[in-house]
Coordinates of N, CA and C in Angstrom, one line a residue:
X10 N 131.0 155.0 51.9 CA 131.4 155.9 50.9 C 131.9 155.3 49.6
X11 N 132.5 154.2 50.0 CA 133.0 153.7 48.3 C 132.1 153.0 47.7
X12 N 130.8 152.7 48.3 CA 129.5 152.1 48.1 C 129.1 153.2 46.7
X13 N 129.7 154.4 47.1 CA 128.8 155.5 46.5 C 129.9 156.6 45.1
X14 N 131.1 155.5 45.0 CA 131.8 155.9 44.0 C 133.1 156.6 44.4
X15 N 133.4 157.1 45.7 CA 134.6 157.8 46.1 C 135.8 156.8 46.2
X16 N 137.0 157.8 45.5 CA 138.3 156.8 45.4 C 139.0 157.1 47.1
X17 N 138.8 155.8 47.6 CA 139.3 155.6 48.2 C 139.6 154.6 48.7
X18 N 140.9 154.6 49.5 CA 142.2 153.7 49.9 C 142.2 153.6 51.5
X19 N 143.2 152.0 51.9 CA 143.7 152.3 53.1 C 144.9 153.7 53.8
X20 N 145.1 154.5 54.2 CA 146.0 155.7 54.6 C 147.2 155.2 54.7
X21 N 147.8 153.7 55.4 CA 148.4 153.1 55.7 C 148.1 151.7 56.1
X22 N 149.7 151.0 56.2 CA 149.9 149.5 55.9 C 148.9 149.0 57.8
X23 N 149.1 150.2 58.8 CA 148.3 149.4 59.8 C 146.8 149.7 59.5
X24 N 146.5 151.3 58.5 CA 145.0 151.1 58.4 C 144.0 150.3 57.8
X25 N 145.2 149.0 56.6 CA 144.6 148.5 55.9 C 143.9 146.9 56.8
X26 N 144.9 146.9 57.9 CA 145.1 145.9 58.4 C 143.7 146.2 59.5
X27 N 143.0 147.5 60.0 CA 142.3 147.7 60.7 C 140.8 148.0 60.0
X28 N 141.6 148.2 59.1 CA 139.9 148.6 57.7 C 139.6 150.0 58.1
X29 N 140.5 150.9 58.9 CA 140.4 152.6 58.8 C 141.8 153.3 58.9
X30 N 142.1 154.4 58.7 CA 141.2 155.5 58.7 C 141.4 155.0 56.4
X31 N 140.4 155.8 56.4 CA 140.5 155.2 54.4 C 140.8 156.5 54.2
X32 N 141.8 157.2 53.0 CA 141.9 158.3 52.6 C 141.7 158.7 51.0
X33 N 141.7 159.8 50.4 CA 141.0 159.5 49.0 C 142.4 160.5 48.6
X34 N 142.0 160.8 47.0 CA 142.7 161.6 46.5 C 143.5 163.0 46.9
X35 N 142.3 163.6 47.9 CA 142.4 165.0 48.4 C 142.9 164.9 50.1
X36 N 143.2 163.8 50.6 CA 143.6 163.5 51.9 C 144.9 163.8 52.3
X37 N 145.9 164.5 53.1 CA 147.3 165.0 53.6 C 148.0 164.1 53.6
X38 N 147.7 162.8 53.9 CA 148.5 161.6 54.0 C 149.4 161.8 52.9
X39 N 150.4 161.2 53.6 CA 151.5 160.8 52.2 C 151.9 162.1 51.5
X40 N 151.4 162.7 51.3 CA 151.6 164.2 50.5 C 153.2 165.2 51.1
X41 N 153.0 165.4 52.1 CA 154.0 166.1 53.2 C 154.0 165.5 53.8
X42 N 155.0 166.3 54.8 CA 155.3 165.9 56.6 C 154.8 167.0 57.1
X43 N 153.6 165.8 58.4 CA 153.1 167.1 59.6 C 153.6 168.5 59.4
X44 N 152.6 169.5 59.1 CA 153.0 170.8 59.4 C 153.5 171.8 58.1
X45 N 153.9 170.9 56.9 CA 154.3 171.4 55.4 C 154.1 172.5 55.3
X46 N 154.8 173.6 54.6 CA 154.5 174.9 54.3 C 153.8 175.2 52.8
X47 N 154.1 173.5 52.2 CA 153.5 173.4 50.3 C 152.6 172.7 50.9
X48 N 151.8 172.7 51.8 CA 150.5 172.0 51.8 C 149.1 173.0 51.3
X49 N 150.1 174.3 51.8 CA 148.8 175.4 51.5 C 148.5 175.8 50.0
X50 N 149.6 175.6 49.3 CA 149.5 175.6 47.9 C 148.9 174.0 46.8
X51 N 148.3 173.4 47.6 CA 148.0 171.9 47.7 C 146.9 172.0 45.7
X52 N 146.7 171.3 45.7 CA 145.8 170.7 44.5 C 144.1 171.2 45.3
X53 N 143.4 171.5 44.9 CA 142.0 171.9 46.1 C 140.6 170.9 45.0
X54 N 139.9 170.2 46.1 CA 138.6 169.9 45.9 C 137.8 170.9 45.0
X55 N 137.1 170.5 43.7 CA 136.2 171.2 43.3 C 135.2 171.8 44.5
X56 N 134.6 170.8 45.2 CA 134.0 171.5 46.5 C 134.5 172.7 47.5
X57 N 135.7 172.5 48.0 CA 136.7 173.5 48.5 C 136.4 174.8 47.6
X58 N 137.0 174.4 46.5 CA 137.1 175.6 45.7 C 135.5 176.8 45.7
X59 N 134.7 175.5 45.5 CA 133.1 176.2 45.6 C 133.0 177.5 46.4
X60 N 133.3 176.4 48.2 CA 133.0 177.1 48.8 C 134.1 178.4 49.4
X61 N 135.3 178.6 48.6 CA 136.4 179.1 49.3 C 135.4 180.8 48.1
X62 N 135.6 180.4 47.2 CA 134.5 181.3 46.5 C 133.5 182.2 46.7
X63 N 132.9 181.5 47.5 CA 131.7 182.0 47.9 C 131.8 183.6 48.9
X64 N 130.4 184.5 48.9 CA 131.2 185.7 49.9 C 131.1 185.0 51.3
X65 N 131.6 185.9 51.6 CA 131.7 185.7 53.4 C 130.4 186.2 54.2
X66 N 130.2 185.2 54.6 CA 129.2 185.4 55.3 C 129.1 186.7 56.6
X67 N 128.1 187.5 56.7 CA 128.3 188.7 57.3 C 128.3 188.2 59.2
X68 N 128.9 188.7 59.8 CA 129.8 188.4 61.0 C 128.9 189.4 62.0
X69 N 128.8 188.9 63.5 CA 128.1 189.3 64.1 C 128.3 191.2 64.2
X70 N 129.9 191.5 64.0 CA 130.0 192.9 64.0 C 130.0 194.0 63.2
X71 N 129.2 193.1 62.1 CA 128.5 193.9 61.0 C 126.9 193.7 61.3
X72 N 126.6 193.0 61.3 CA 124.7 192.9 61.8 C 124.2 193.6 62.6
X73 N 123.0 194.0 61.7 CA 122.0 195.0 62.9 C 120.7 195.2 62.0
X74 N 119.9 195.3 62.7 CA 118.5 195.7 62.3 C 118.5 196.7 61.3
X75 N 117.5 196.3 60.1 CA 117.3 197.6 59.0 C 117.2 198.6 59.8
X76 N 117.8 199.7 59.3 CA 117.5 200.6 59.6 C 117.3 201.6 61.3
X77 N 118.3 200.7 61.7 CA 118.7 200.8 63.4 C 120.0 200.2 63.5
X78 N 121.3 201.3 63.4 CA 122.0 200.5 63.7 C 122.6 200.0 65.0
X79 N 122.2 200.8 65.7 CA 122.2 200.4 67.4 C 122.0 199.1 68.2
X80 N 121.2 198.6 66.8 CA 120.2 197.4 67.4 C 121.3 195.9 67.3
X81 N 122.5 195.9 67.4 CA 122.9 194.8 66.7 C 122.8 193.1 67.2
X82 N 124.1 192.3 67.3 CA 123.7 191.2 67.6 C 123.6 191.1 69.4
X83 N 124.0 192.3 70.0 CA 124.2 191.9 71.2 C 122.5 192.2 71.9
X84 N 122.2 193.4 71.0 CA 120.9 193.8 71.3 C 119.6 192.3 70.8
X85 N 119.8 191.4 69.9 CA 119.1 190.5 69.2 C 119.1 189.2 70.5
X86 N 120.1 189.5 71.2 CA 120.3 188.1 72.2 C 119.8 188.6 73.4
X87 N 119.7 190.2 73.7 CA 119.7 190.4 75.0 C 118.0 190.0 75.3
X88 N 117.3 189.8 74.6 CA 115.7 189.0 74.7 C 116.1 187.7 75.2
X89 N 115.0 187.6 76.3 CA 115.3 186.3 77.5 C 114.0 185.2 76.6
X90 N 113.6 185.8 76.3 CA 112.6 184.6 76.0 C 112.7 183.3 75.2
X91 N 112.7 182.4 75.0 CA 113.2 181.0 74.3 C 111.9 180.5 73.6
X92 N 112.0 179.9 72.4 CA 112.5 181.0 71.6 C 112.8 182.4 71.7
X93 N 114.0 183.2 71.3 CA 113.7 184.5 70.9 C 113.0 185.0 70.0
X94 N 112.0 185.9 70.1 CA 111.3 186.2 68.7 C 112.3 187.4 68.0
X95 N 113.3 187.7 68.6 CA 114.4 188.6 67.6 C 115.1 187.6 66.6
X96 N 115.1 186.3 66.7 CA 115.7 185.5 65.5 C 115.3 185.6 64.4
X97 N 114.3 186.1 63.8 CA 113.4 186.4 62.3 C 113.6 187.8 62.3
X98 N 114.2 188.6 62.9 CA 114.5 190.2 62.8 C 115.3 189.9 61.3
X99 N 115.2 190.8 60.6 CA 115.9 191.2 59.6 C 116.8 192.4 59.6
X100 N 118.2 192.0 58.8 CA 119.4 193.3 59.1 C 119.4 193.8 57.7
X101 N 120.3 194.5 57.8 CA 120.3 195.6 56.8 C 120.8 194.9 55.5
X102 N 121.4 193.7 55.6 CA 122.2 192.9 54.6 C 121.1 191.7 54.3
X103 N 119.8 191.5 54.8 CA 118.7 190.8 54.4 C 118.9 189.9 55.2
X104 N 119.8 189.1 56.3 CA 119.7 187.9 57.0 C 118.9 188.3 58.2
X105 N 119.0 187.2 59.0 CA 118.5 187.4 59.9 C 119.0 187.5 61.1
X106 N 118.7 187.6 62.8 CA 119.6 187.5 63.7 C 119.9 186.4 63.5
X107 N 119.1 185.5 63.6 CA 119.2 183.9 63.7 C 120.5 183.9 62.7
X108 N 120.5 183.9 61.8 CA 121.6 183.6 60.5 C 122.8 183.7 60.7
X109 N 122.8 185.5 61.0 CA 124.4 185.8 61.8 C 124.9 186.1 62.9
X110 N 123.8 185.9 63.7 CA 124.4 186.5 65.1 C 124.6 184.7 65.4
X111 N 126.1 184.2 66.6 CA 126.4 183.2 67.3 C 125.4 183.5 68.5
X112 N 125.2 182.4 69.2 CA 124.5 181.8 70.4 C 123.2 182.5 70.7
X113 N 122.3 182.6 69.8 CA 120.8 182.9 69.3 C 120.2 181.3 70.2
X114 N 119.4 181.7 70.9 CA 118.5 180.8 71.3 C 117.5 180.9 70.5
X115 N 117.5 180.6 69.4 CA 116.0 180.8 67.8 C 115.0 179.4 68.3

């Protein structure tokens, strides 16, 4: 990774001595002590930020088939076949089962 530009350091005087763990600008090291209650108000990664942003992805107890809402994720999984062909089903929010339902054999 520092091959590729990231600032980054030994974490400590044994990690420098071991050549890991390496920590960068946005790493807890050093910052607090285990467990801090000002950690959560911390400085945040451009990335972080992106994704903290972003909407929420729709959750299995919102999904269900356009226009059925009966049909949801439990109904998407209860198909035995492997692949499921319910994984390309489309919900009312445009994803798929595959997308939002957990443990989809797709």
């Amino acid at each position: 990774l520092k091959s590729w530009g990231y600032d980054l350091y030994p974490c400590s005087d044994a990690a420098a001595d071991k050549g890991y763990p390496q920590c960068g600008p946005n790493s807890l090291y050093n910052q607090e002590p285990p467990g801090a209650a000002g950690l959560k108000d911390r400085e945040r990664s451009q990335l972080f930020q992106f994704y903290e942003d972003l909407a929420p992805v729709p959750g299995p107890e919102t999904w269900h088939k356009k226009g059925y809402t009966s049909k949801d994720c439990t109904w998407a999984r209860s198909h035995k076949a492997v692949p499921n062909p319910r994984c390309n089903t489309r919900g009312e929010d445009g994803t798929t089962a595959g997308e939002s339902c957990p443990d989809m054999d797709c």
